[in-house]
Short mmCIF file of C-alpha atoms and ligand atoms in Angstrom, two decimals:
data_model
loop_
_atom_site.label_atom_id
_atom_site.label_comp_id
_atom_site.label_asym_id
_atom_site.label_seq_id
_atom_site.Cartn_x
_atom_site.Cartn_y
_atom_site.Cartn_z
CA MET D 192 -61.97 -59.50 47.38
CA ALA D 193 -61.01 -59.45 43.70
CA VAL D 194 -57.58 -60.93 44.41
CA LYS D 195 -57.59 -64.64 45.01
CA ASN D 196 -55.54 -66.56 47.52
CA GLY D 197 -53.70 -69.84 47.05
CA LYS D 198 -56.60 -71.98 48.23
CA GLU D 199 -58.97 -70.38 45.75
CA TYR D 200 -56.42 -70.81 42.94
CA THR D 201 -56.06 -74.53 43.71
CA GLU D 202 -59.77 -75.15 44.13
CA ARG D 203 -60.60 -73.49 40.83
CA ILE D 204 -58.08 -75.54 38.89
CA ASN D 205 -59.23 -78.75 40.57
CA ARG D 206 -62.89 -77.98 39.84
CA GLN D 207 -62.35 -77.69 36.09
CA HIS D 208 -63.27 -80.64 33.91
CA ILE D 209 -60.57 -80.40 31.31
CA LYS D 210 -59.76 -83.14 28.86
CA ILE D 211 -56.11 -83.70 29.50
CA TRP D 212 -53.76 -86.46 28.41
CA TYR D 213 -50.61 -87.44 30.23
CA GLN D 214 -48.48 -90.41 29.19
CA GLY D 215 -51.18 -92.06 27.14
CA LYS D 216 -54.00 -91.70 29.65
CA THR D 217 -56.51 -89.01 30.50
CA ILE D 218 -56.20 -87.53 33.97
CA ASP D 219 -59.36 -87.76 36.01
CA ARG D 220 -58.18 -86.67 39.43
CA PRO D 221 -57.57 -83.23 40.90
CA LEU D 222 -54.43 -81.82 39.29
CA SER D 223 -53.11 -80.64 42.66
CA SER D 224 -52.75 -84.29 43.70
CA HIS D 225 -50.98 -85.35 40.49
CA PRO D 226 -47.16 -85.57 40.69
CA ALA D 227 -46.72 -83.79 37.35
CA PHE D 228 -48.51 -80.68 38.60
CA ASN D 229 -48.64 -80.57 42.39
CA GLY D 230 -45.22 -78.96 43.02
CA LEU D 231 -45.91 -76.10 40.64
CA MET D 232 -49.45 -75.62 41.94
CA LYS D 233 -48.18 -75.38 45.50
CA THR D 234 -45.69 -72.70 44.47
CA GLN D 235 -48.33 -70.78 42.53
CA ALA D 236 -50.70 -71.01 45.51
CA GLU D 237 -48.01 -69.55 47.78
CA MET D 238 -47.55 -66.73 45.27
CA TYR D 239 -51.27 -65.94 45.24
CA ASP D 240 -51.21 -65.95 49.06
CA MET D 241 -48.70 -63.11 48.92
CA GLN D 242 -51.52 -60.94 47.60
CA HIS D 243 -53.23 -61.35 50.99
CA GLN D 244 -50.37 -61.40 53.50
CA LYS D 245 -50.05 -58.25 55.54
CA GLU D 246 -46.30 -57.91 54.82
CA THR D 247 -46.89 -57.85 51.04
CA ILE D 248 -50.52 -56.89 50.36
CA GLU D 249 -49.65 -53.22 49.77
CA GLN D 250 -46.97 -54.08 47.20
CA MET D 251 -48.92 -56.85 45.47
CA THR D 252 -52.30 -55.14 45.11
CA PHE D 253 -53.79 -51.71 44.50
CA GLN D 254 -57.02 -50.03 45.44
CA SER D 255 -59.06 -48.82 42.50
CA VAL D 256 -60.00 -45.15 42.66
CA THR D 257 -63.11 -45.98 40.64
CA ASP D 258 -64.75 -48.66 42.78
CA GLY D 259 -62.57 -48.84 45.92
CA GLU D 260 -61.91 -52.55 45.25
CA ARG D 261 -58.44 -54.10 45.65
CA TYR D 262 -57.01 -55.72 42.51
CA GLY D 263 -53.78 -57.51 41.67
CA LEU D 264 -51.11 -54.95 40.78
CA SER D 265 -50.03 -57.05 37.82
CA PHE D 266 -53.28 -55.95 36.13
CA LEU D 267 -52.59 -52.25 36.71
CA ALA D 268 -52.39 -50.28 33.47
CA PRO D 269 -49.65 -47.77 34.39
CA ARG D 270 -50.48 -44.07 34.20
CA SER D 271 -47.13 -42.75 35.44
CA ARG D 272 -43.51 -43.69 36.04
CA GLU D 273 -44.43 -44.27 39.68
CA ASP D 274 -46.94 -46.89 38.52
CA LEU D 275 -44.18 -48.62 36.58
CA VAL D 276 -42.03 -48.70 39.70
CA ARG D 277 -44.94 -50.11 41.72
CA ARG D 278 -45.40 -52.77 39.07
CA ARG D 279 -41.70 -53.59 39.18
CA ILE D 280 -41.73 -53.99 42.98
CA MET D 281 -44.67 -56.40 42.69
CA MET D 282 -42.85 -58.35 39.96
CA GLU D 283 -39.67 -58.46 42.06
CA LEU D 284 -41.54 -59.92 45.02
CA TRP D 285 -43.01 -62.70 42.89
CA ALA D 286 -39.72 -63.30 41.06
CA GLU D 287 -37.86 -63.59 44.36
CA LYS D 288 -40.34 -66.29 45.33
CA HIS D 289 -39.71 -68.40 42.20
CA HIS D 290 -36.13 -67.19 41.61
CA GLY D 291 -36.89 -66.53 37.96
CA PHE D 292 -37.73 -70.15 37.15
CA LEU D 293 -41.40 -69.56 36.34
CA GLY D 294 -41.74 -68.17 32.85
CA ARG D 295 -45.46 -67.97 33.44
CA SER D 296 -45.78 -66.59 36.93
CA PRO D 297 -49.17 -64.84 36.98
CA ASP D 298 -47.69 -61.39 36.35
CA TYR D 299 -46.52 -62.43 32.85
CA MET D 300 -49.96 -63.14 31.42
CA ASN D 301 -51.67 -60.43 33.49
CA THR D 302 -49.21 -57.96 31.99
CA THR D 303 -49.85 -59.37 28.50
CA LEU D 304 -53.59 -58.87 28.88
CA MET D 305 -53.10 -55.40 30.36
CA SER D 306 -50.97 -54.39 27.38
CA LEU D 307 -53.59 -55.57 24.88
CA TYR D 308 -56.26 -53.77 26.87
CA THR D 309 -54.36 -50.49 26.56
CA ALA D 310 -54.77 -50.81 22.77
CA ALA D 311 -58.41 -51.94 22.82
CA HIS D 312 -59.53 -48.59 21.37
CA LEU D 313 -58.01 -49.43 18.00
CA LEU D 314 -60.45 -52.32 17.58
CA ARG D 315 -63.26 -49.76 17.33
CA GLU D 316 -62.38 -48.96 13.73
CA TYR D 317 -62.69 -52.64 12.77
CA ASN D 318 -65.67 -53.58 14.91
CA PRO D 319 -66.79 -51.85 18.15
CA GLU D 320 -67.92 -55.25 19.45
CA TYR D 321 -64.29 -56.41 19.58
CA GLU D 322 -63.28 -53.40 21.63
CA ASP D 323 -66.11 -54.08 24.03
CA ASN D 324 -65.15 -57.77 24.26
CA LEU D 325 -61.50 -57.08 25.05
CA THR D 326 -62.30 -54.36 27.58
CA LYS D 327 -64.84 -56.54 29.36
CA TYR D 328 -62.50 -59.52 29.29
CA TYR D 329 -59.76 -57.47 30.95
CA ASP D 330 -62.26 -56.33 33.62
CA TYR D 331 -63.39 -59.92 34.13
CA CYS D 332 -59.84 -61.29 34.52
CA ARG D 333 -58.89 -58.45 36.86
CA SER D 334 -62.00 -58.81 39.05
CA GLN D 335 -61.83 -62.63 39.20
CA ASP D 336 -58.01 -62.79 39.27
CA ILE D 337 -58.09 -65.27 36.41
CA THR D 338 -54.95 -67.37 35.80
CA LEU D 339 -54.13 -67.39 32.09
CA SER D 340 -51.90 -69.24 29.66
CA HIS D 341 -51.50 -68.44 25.98
CA VAL D 342 -50.80 -70.01 22.59
CA PHE D 343 -49.43 -68.59 19.35
CA ILE D 344 -47.49 -71.28 17.54
CA GLN D 345 -49.24 -73.64 15.14
CA PRO D 346 -48.12 -77.09 13.95
CA PHE D 347 -45.02 -77.09 11.78
CA ALA D 348 -46.76 -78.70 8.81
CA SER D 349 -49.36 -75.92 8.85
CA ARG D 350 -46.76 -73.46 7.63
CA LEU D 351 -47.11 -74.97 4.19
CA SER D 352 -50.59 -76.43 4.29
CA GLU D 353 -52.07 -73.08 5.23
CA LEU D 354 -51.31 -71.82 1.76
CA VAL D 355 -52.99 -74.65 -0.08
CA ASP D 356 -55.30 -76.48 2.26
CA ASP D 357 -58.92 -77.25 2.27
CA VAL D 358 -60.82 -75.21 4.85
CA GLN D 359 -62.40 -78.20 6.57
CA ASP D 360 -59.53 -80.67 6.64
CA SER D 361 -56.22 -78.90 7.11
CA ILE D 362 -54.33 -79.03 10.38
CA THR D 363 -53.95 -75.28 10.70
CA ALA D 364 -56.18 -73.88 13.42
CA LYS D 365 -58.83 -71.84 11.69
CA VAL D 366 -62.37 -70.59 11.79
CA ILE D 367 -64.47 -73.19 10.00
CA ASP D 368 -67.87 -71.72 10.69
CA ARG D 369 -69.34 -68.40 11.73
CA LYS D 370 -72.58 -68.53 13.70
CA GLU D 371 -74.77 -65.91 15.31
CA ASN D 372 -73.52 -66.87 18.78
CA GLY D 373 -69.84 -67.32 17.91
CA ILE D 374 -67.26 -68.97 15.67
CA VAL D 375 -66.27 -72.61 15.32
CA VAL D 376 -62.51 -73.16 15.51
CA ASN D 377 -60.70 -76.33 14.50
CA GLY D 378 -56.99 -77.16 14.70
CA ALA D 379 -54.05 -77.27 17.07
CA PHE D 380 -51.61 -74.97 18.83
CA MET D 381 -48.20 -76.32 19.67
CA MET D 382 -47.34 -75.19 23.10
CA ALA D 383 -48.92 -73.53 26.08
CA THR D 384 -46.79 -73.39 29.19
CA GLN D 385 -48.81 -74.07 32.33
CA ALA D 386 -51.92 -74.52 30.17
CA ALA D 387 -53.46 -77.18 32.39
CA THR D 388 -52.89 -75.28 35.62
CA CYS D 389 -54.67 -72.14 34.45
CA ASP D 390 -58.32 -71.12 34.38
CA GLU D 391 -58.37 -69.85 30.83
CA ILE D 392 -56.31 -69.63 27.67
CA LEU D 393 -55.64 -66.64 25.43
CA VAL D 394 -55.31 -67.69 21.79
CA PHE D 395 -53.61 -65.53 19.19
CA SER D 396 -53.11 -67.10 15.80
CA THR D 397 -49.97 -66.14 13.87
CA PRO D 398 -51.06 -66.56 10.28
CA LEU D 399 -48.89 -66.14 7.23
CA PRO D 400 -49.53 -62.90 5.33
CA SER D 401 -52.57 -63.57 3.21
CA MET D 402 -54.69 -62.10 0.46
CA LEU D 403 -57.80 -63.36 2.24
CA GLU D 404 -58.45 -60.53 4.70
CA PRO D 405 -60.88 -59.28 5.89
CA ASP D 406 -62.13 -62.90 5.80
CA ASN D 407 -58.91 -64.76 6.51
CA PRO D 408 -60.07 -67.83 8.51
CA TYR D 409 -56.59 -68.18 10.02
CA ALA D 410 -56.57 -64.75 11.64
CA PHE D 411 -58.25 -64.46 15.04
CA ALA D 412 -57.79 -63.92 18.75
CA PHE D 413 -59.99 -65.05 21.59
CA ALA D 414 -59.90 -66.28 25.18
CA VAL D 415 -61.84 -69.21 26.60
CA PRO D 416 -62.10 -71.32 29.76
CA ASN D 417 -59.94 -74.44 29.63
CA ASP D 418 -62.87 -76.79 29.94
CA LEU D 419 -64.85 -75.63 26.94
CA GLU D 420 -66.37 -78.52 25.03
CA GLY D 421 -64.05 -79.85 22.31
CA MET D 422 -60.75 -78.70 23.82
CA THR D 423 -58.01 -81.25 24.50
CA PHE D 424 -54.63 -80.80 26.20
CA ILE D 425 -51.78 -83.23 25.55
CA CYS D 426 -48.86 -82.90 27.97
CA ARG D 427 -45.21 -83.66 27.42
CA GLU D 428 -43.53 -85.95 29.94
CA SER D 429 -43.01 -84.36 33.31
CA TYR D 430 -39.53 -83.31 34.49
CA SER D 431 -40.71 -82.99 38.05
CA GLY D 432 -39.20 -84.86 40.93
CA THR D 433 -41.15 -85.29 44.14
CA SER D 434 -38.42 -84.83 46.76
CA HIS D 435 -37.22 -81.29 47.50
CA TYR D 436 -33.86 -82.82 48.46
CA ASP D 437 -33.36 -84.81 45.25
CA HIS D 438 -34.96 -82.36 42.86
CA PRO D 439 -35.02 -78.98 44.58
CA LEU D 440 -36.05 -77.03 41.47
CA SER D 441 -38.38 -79.28 39.50
CA SER D 442 -40.28 -80.35 42.62
CA ARG D 443 -41.28 -76.69 42.98
CA PHE D 444 -41.08 -75.00 39.60
CA GLU D 445 -41.83 -77.53 36.87
CA GLU D 446 -44.19 -75.73 34.46
CA MET D 447 -45.87 -78.35 32.34
CA ASP D 448 -46.21 -77.53 28.62
CA ALA D 449 -49.13 -78.85 26.65
CA MET D 450 -50.33 -78.97 23.10
CA VAL D 451 -53.81 -77.51 22.81
CA ILE D 452 -56.29 -78.93 20.33
CA PHE D 453 -59.54 -77.30 19.30
CA ASP D 454 -61.89 -79.90 17.88
CA HIS D 455 -64.78 -77.94 16.36
CA VAL D 456 -64.94 -75.68 19.41
CA LEU D 457 -67.63 -73.01 19.54
CA ILE D 458 -65.97 -69.81 20.72
CA PRO D 459 -68.61 -67.54 22.28
CA ARG D 460 -69.08 -64.28 20.41
CA ASN D 461 -68.29 -62.12 23.45
CA ARG D 462 -64.84 -63.73 23.72
CA ILE D 463 -63.63 -62.81 20.24
CA PHE D 464 -61.08 -59.98 20.08
CA TYR D 465 -60.66 -59.87 16.32
CA LEU D 466 -61.37 -61.91 13.28
CA GLY D 467 -60.39 -62.22 9.66
CA ASP D 468 -57.59 -59.69 9.29
CA GLU D 469 -54.09 -60.44 10.59
CA GLU D 470 -53.16 -56.76 10.52
CA ILE D 471 -55.41 -56.20 13.55
CA GLY D 472 -53.47 -58.72 15.63
CA GLU D 473 -50.17 -57.11 14.73
CA ARG D 474 -51.50 -53.67 15.62
CA LEU D 475 -52.85 -54.89 18.96
CA PHE D 476 -49.42 -56.16 19.90
CA SER D 477 -47.43 -53.20 18.62
CA GLU D 478 -49.79 -50.40 19.73
CA GLY D 479 -50.42 -52.20 23.03
CA ASN D 480 -46.60 -52.17 23.42
CA PHE D 481 -46.69 -55.83 24.39
CA HIS D 482 -42.94 -56.34 24.09
CA SER D 483 -42.21 -53.36 26.33
CA HIS D 484 -44.71 -54.16 29.08
CA ALA D 485 -43.91 -57.89 29.01
CA GLY D 486 -40.19 -57.11 28.59
CA HIS D 487 -40.25 -55.17 31.87
CA GLN D 488 -41.61 -58.28 33.62
CA VAL D 489 -39.18 -60.57 31.80
CA LEU D 490 -36.16 -58.46 32.74
CA THR D 491 -37.24 -58.52 36.38
CA ARG D 492 -37.33 -62.32 36.12
CA TYR D 493 -33.86 -62.37 34.49
CA ILE D 494 -32.46 -60.38 37.40
CA ALA D 495 -33.91 -62.76 40.02
CA LYS D 496 -32.58 -65.77 38.10
CA THR D 497 -29.13 -64.25 37.70
CA GLU D 498 -28.99 -63.53 41.44
CA PHE D 499 -29.88 -67.15 42.14
CA LEU D 500 -27.16 -68.44 39.81
CA LEU D 501 -24.68 -65.99 41.31
CA GLY D 502 -25.40 -67.42 44.76
CA LEU D 503 -25.15 -70.97 43.48
CA ILE D 504 -21.88 -70.43 41.60
CA SER D 505 -20.41 -68.70 44.63
CA ALA D 506 -21.53 -71.51 46.98
CA LEU D 507 -20.12 -74.16 44.62
CA SER D 508 -16.80 -72.31 44.43
CA ASP D 509 -16.62 -72.31 48.24
CA GLU D 510 -17.54 -75.98 48.32
CA GLN D 511 -14.82 -76.84 45.79
CA ASN D 512 -12.36 -74.74 47.74
CA ILE D 513 -11.60 -72.52 44.74
CA ALA D 514 -13.29 -69.34 45.96
CA LEU D 515 -10.04 -67.38 45.97
CA GLU D 516 -8.74 -68.62 42.63
CA ALA D 517 -8.44 -66.17 39.75
CA VAL D 518 -10.81 -68.22 37.60
CA THR D 519 -13.54 -67.86 40.25
CA ARG D 520 -13.05 -64.12 40.48
CA GLU D 521 -13.34 -63.89 36.71
CA ARG D 522 -16.58 -65.85 36.73
CA ILE D 523 -18.11 -63.98 39.62
CA SER D 524 -17.13 -60.58 38.29
CA ARG D 525 -18.56 -61.50 34.87
CA ILE D 526 -21.91 -62.33 36.51
CA LEU D 527 -21.82 -59.20 38.66
CA THR D 528 -21.11 -57.13 35.56
CA MET D 529 -24.08 -58.63 33.74
CA LEU D 530 -26.28 -58.26 36.81
CA GLU D 531 -25.45 -54.55 36.99
CA ASN D 532 -26.04 -54.32 33.27
CA LEU D 533 -29.49 -55.93 33.55
CA LYS D 534 -30.45 -53.72 36.48
CA SER D 535 -29.29 -50.63 34.60
CA LEU D 536 -31.28 -51.62 31.53
CA ARG D 537 -34.39 -52.01 33.65
CA LEU D 538 -33.81 -48.64 35.29
CA ALA D 539 -33.23 -47.06 31.88
CA SER D 540 -36.49 -48.53 30.60
CA GLU D 541 -38.34 -46.96 33.53
CA MET D 542 -36.57 -43.60 33.37
CA MET D 543 -37.09 -43.27 29.62
CA ALA D 544 -40.70 -44.49 29.83
CA GLU D 545 -43.19 -42.39 27.89
CA PRO D 546 -46.96 -42.20 27.72
CA ASP D 547 -48.64 -43.80 24.70
CA SER D 548 -51.45 -42.12 22.75
CA GLN D 549 -53.93 -43.07 25.49
CA GLY D 550 -51.77 -41.80 28.37
CA TYR D 551 -50.56 -45.23 29.53
CA TYR D 552 -46.90 -45.26 30.53
CA VAL D 553 -44.73 -47.59 28.46
CA PRO D 554 -41.24 -48.72 29.55
CA ALA D 555 -38.69 -47.75 26.90
CA PRO D 556 -38.30 -50.65 24.45
CA LYS D 557 -34.63 -50.34 23.45
CA PRO D 558 -33.06 -51.30 26.81
CA LEU D 559 -35.57 -54.12 27.22
CA ILE D 560 -34.90 -55.58 23.78
CA ALA D 561 -31.16 -55.28 24.45
CA ALA D 562 -31.62 -57.32 27.66
CA THR D 563 -33.54 -60.04 25.81
CA MET D 564 -30.87 -60.18 23.12
CA GLN D 565 -28.16 -60.65 25.73
CA TYR D 566 -29.81 -63.01 28.14
CA SER D 567 -30.17 -66.29 26.32
CA SER D 568 -26.44 -66.50 25.54
CA PHE D 569 -25.45 -65.16 28.96
CA TYR D 570 -27.72 -67.71 30.63
CA GLN D 571 -25.96 -70.47 28.72
CA GLU D 572 -22.64 -69.01 29.76
CA MET D 573 -23.67 -69.32 33.42
CA LEU D 574 -24.73 -72.94 32.85
CA GLY D 575 -21.27 -73.56 31.40
CA MET D 576 -19.77 -72.15 34.60
CA LEU D 577 -21.88 -74.55 36.68
CA GLN D 578 -20.71 -77.49 34.61
CA ASP D 579 -17.11 -76.40 34.80
CA ILE D 580 -17.02 -75.88 38.56
CA SER D 581 -18.96 -79.03 39.36
CA SER D 582 -17.29 -81.51 36.97
CA SER D 583 -17.96 -85.17 37.93
CA ASN D 584 -19.83 -84.03 41.02
CA LEU D 585 -22.80 -83.35 38.75
CA VAL D 586 -22.92 -87.05 37.96
CA MET D 587 -21.86 -89.09 41.00
CA LEU D 588 -24.81 -88.04 43.10
CA PRO D 589 -26.67 -90.41 45.39
CA SER D 590 -30.27 -89.72 46.31
CA GLU D 591 -32.10 -89.16 49.57
CA THR D 592 -33.07 -92.86 49.50
CA ASP D 593 -29.41 -93.92 49.13
CA LEU D 594 -28.47 -91.79 52.12
CA ALA D 595 -31.18 -93.39 54.22
CA SER D 596 -30.13 -96.92 53.19
CA ASP D 597 -27.53 -99.25 54.73
CA ALA D 598 -25.01 -97.80 52.25
CA GLY D 599 -25.59 -94.39 53.83
CA ASP D 600 -22.57 -94.64 56.17
CA PHE D 601 -20.21 -95.12 53.21
CA LEU D 602 -21.76 -92.17 51.43
CA ARG D 603 -21.53 -89.93 54.50
CA LEU D 604 -17.86 -90.88 54.91
CA TYR D 605 -16.65 -90.67 51.32
CA LEU D 606 -18.76 -87.86 49.93
CA LYS D 607 -18.28 -85.24 52.60
CA GLY D 608 -16.70 -81.91 51.77
CA GLN D 609 -13.88 -80.09 53.46
CA ASP D 610 -16.16 -78.38 55.96
CA THR D 611 -19.55 -79.75 54.92
CA SER D 612 -21.39 -82.95 55.61
CA ALA D 613 -21.99 -85.33 52.71
CA ARG D 614 -25.71 -84.55 52.97
CA ASP D 615 -25.16 -80.80 52.52
CA ARG D 616 -22.55 -81.24 49.79
CA ILE D 617 -24.79 -83.59 47.82
CA ALA D 618 -27.75 -81.19 48.22
CA LEU D 619 -25.71 -78.41 46.63
CA PHE D 620 -24.57 -80.50 43.67
CA ARG D 621 -28.05 -81.93 43.15
CA LEU D 622 -29.29 -78.36 42.75
CA ALA D 623 -26.49 -77.62 40.25
CA ARG D 624 -27.23 -80.88 38.44
CA GLU D 625 -30.91 -80.09 37.90
CA LEU D 626 -29.99 -76.79 36.36
CA ALA D 627 -26.84 -77.69 34.44
CA ILE D 628 -27.50 -81.13 32.99
CA GLY D 629 -30.97 -82.30 34.01
CA PRO D 630 -34.14 -82.25 31.88
CA PHE D 631 -35.64 -79.44 33.97
CA GLY D 632 -32.55 -77.32 33.30
CA GLY D 633 -32.54 -78.30 29.62
CA ARG D 634 -36.07 -77.01 29.23
CA GLN D 635 -35.16 -73.80 31.08
CA LYS D 636 -32.29 -73.28 28.67
CA GLN D 637 -34.54 -73.81 25.67
CA PHE D 638 -37.15 -71.53 27.22
CA GLU D 639 -34.67 -68.67 27.64
CA ARG D 640 -33.66 -69.14 24.04
CA PHE D 641 -37.10 -69.22 22.43
CA PHE D 642 -39.94 -68.00 24.62
CA PHE D 643 -39.88 -64.49 23.12
CA GLY D 644 -39.38 -65.76 19.55
CA ASN D 645 -36.56 -67.29 17.53
CA THR D 646 -33.27 -65.48 17.00
CA ARG D 647 -34.45 -64.04 13.71
CA THR D 648 -37.55 -62.57 15.34
CA LEU D 649 -35.55 -61.12 18.23
CA THR D 650 -33.03 -59.59 15.85
CA SER D 651 -35.64 -57.95 13.69
CA ARG D 652 -37.33 -56.58 16.83
CA MET D 653 -34.06 -54.76 17.59
CA TYR D 654 -33.79 -53.49 14.02
CA LYS D 655 -37.31 -52.12 14.17
CA VAL D 656 -36.62 -49.81 17.10
CA TYR D 657 -33.42 -48.39 15.61
CA SER D 658 -32.65 -46.38 12.56
CA LEU D 659 -29.11 -46.92 11.31
CA ASP D 660 -29.15 -43.82 9.08
CA LYS D 661 -27.55 -41.57 11.69
CA TYR D 662 -24.60 -43.93 12.13
CA THR D 663 -23.96 -44.71 8.50
CA ALA D 664 -24.29 -41.00 7.67
CA MET D 665 -21.56 -40.35 10.26
CA ILE D 666 -19.20 -42.66 8.36
CA ASP D 667 -20.20 -41.19 5.00
CA GLU D 668 -19.48 -37.74 6.35
CA PHE D 669 -16.24 -38.82 8.01
CA LEU D 670 -14.99 -40.25 4.72
CA GLN D 671 -16.63 -37.49 2.70
CA ARG D 672 -18.06 -40.05 0.34
CA GLY D 673 -21.36 -40.25 -1.55
CA LYS D 674 -24.44 -41.72 0.10
CA PRO D 675 -25.22 -45.22 -1.26
CA ASP D 676 -28.79 -46.52 -1.43
CA ARG D 677 -28.97 -48.69 1.67
CA LEU D 678 -32.71 -48.80 1.96
CA ALA D 679 -33.09 -52.08 0.09
CA ASN D 680 -30.63 -53.82 2.45
CA GLU D 681 -32.22 -52.45 5.60
CA LYS D 682 -35.67 -53.46 4.47
CA SER D 683 -34.69 -57.06 3.92
CA LEU D 684 -33.31 -57.21 7.47
CA ILE D 685 -36.50 -55.83 8.96
CA ASP D 686 -38.96 -58.08 7.13
C1 FAD E 4 -39.89 -74.11 26.88
C2 FAD E 4 -40.75 -73.36 25.93
C3 FAD E 4 -41.99 -72.87 26.34
C4 FAD E 4 -42.83 -72.21 25.44
N1 FAD E 4 -44.05 -71.74 25.86
C5 FAD E 4 -44.90 -71.18 24.96
C6 FAD E 4 -46.19 -70.73 25.36
O1 FAD E 4 -46.58 -70.78 26.51
N2 FAD E 4 -47.02 -70.23 24.40
C7 FAD E 4 -46.64 -70.12 23.08
O2 FAD E 4 -47.41 -69.66 22.26
N3 FAD E 4 -45.39 -70.51 22.70
C8 FAD E 4 -44.53 -71.05 23.59
N4 FAD E 4 -43.28 -71.45 23.18
C9 FAD E 4 -42.99 -71.42 21.76
C10 FAD E 4 -42.16 -70.22 21.34
O3 FAD E 4 -43.00 -69.12 21.18
C11 FAD E 4 -41.50 -70.65 20.03
O4 FAD E 4 -40.55 -71.64 20.34
C12 FAD E 4 -40.78 -69.52 19.33
O5 FAD E 4 -41.68 -68.53 18.93
C13 FAD E 4 -40.05 -70.05 18.08
O6 FAD E 4 -40.94 -70.75 17.26
P1 FAD E 4 -40.67 -72.25 16.87
O7 FAD E 4 -40.40 -73.04 18.11
O8 FAD E 4 -41.80 -72.67 16.03
O9 FAD E 4 -39.30 -72.26 16.07
P2 FAD E 4 -39.06 -71.72 14.58
O10 FAD E 4 -39.54 -70.32 14.47
O11 FAD E 4 -39.59 -72.71 13.62
O12 FAD E 4 -37.51 -71.74 14.52
C14 FAD E 4 -36.75 -72.96 14.40
C15 FAD E 4 -35.36 -72.61 13.91
O13 FAD E 4 -35.39 -72.11 12.56
C16 FAD E 4 -34.82 -70.83 12.51
N5 FAD E 4 -35.54 -70.04 11.51
C17 FAD E 4 -36.88 -69.89 11.43
N6 FAD E 4 -37.17 -69.10 10.38
C18 FAD E 4 -36.01 -68.76 9.81
C19 FAD E 4 -35.64 -67.99 8.66
N7 FAD E 4 -36.55 -67.42 7.89
N8 FAD E 4 -34.33 -67.83 8.39
C20 FAD E 4 -33.38 -68.42 9.16
N9 FAD E 4 -33.66 -69.19 10.23
C21 FAD E 4 -34.95 -69.34 10.54
C22 FAD E 4 -34.95 -70.27 13.93
O14 FAD E 4 -34.00 -69.24 14.22
C23 FAD E 4 -34.69 -71.50 14.75
O15 FAD E 4 -33.32 -71.74 14.86
C24 FAD E 4 -42.42 -72.05 24.08
C25 FAD E 4 -41.16 -72.52 23.67
C26 FAD E 4 -40.34 -73.17 24.58
C27 FAD E 4 -39.00 -73.67 24.09
#
């Protein structure tokens, strides 16, 4: 079967020989037995199993009309609104499993690849080989159910050095040699979430505008297996706990981020999707409607996460005996309002979906961009609610070991709730703590703020899908005044 199960996912990751650094040492044991990765890998494995279980197989997979094979639905390039709804149901099932805490559940990258594939035809005008490479790569990932990560962002210092550097020595990732059988790439990418626990990595450089195309060495896209010779992964410190009681979230959902270094790596020719001209990369993303297809997945994740926080804030309010207070009603109704808003935006994106030039259905971008614009600040607002309700209870929290110790009787006596045992009360606040003030929660907060770009990028994305002319003309007409030249202003906002 083309869809893999959890065991196959784990075995493939363990089989890879990747060069990976963690806390000053290379890891030379199966990642599924390493405390920094095993919780996440177990969760991912359970998610892949859902593609095989009889209760969910119909919603998680589809049967190809072309070859009769079953594939993961997250790879399905939608041909109708019904397909978008099927995709959403699949994404909901996975999101309910990880409660929105996995930014890189498999459907995110599978959707990314699918969106690029829908625009593969445009590569023909640059080089038919690229079109062939991307199409075949999509088929390969779909038929092998490949788990992917991705990198875009290059080292900070490269933002300047790229303009002036020497082709061999600079730190900006670039093509340093072109050979018959591929290109040699050298340099680093800053951050790939889940990089080490994936089969392959999709690399899209984000070069500064340049006068060098069509031979710009900084402009390229390709995908390669993680254990290609010359690749190195350097992990940040892990935020994962090992006990589900002490660290209920990080012990399951900690997605390790890694820096990815290419040290004179030969990228095989059949894995190159474009080269030398940054305009091609931009077109692939915009004409593949990446932000719409991925935005549909992201919004589904937002909804699952909001529902989880709603449940948690409600349970904490009960625990603190303030469930009937006006302040609680205000908080809960604020979350319910946003939840309805997010669900409506998703529905709107599906209802207003339209086919692209190739007949693939694209969720409407405006509602999806609006959701992304709202969510990072709303997410922080919910974290503020957690902190407010929980107060010192987020801090004075013994562990499972403390409860099992000789001091356990004191803890059970003095830390019990009104109707709950100390053990259950502590479990609830430990969950709130991980999210509201712990390192796992801090990363989640930063993720929600930046994973789709910085504020400036998000804002200009919104500007690009709207024209303000209609609205300003309304005011001009209302006041019966002359029409000023606003074009210059608008342009500077869009760039
Ligand atoms: C938890 C997490 C996981 C991530 N995972 C991945 C991943 O898997 N793959 C991947 O490729 N990337 C990943 N990223 C990176 C993400 O794509 C970037 O963080 C994002 O694109 C912003 O880029 P940056 O971090 O370089 O910040 P910058 O773009 O450098 O922004 C830094 C600050 O400067 C401001 N700024 C920048 N330019 C301007 C300007 N011209 N005018 C005014 N202000 C400006 C920004 O608004 C921001 O406040 C991840 C990020 C996080 C936090």
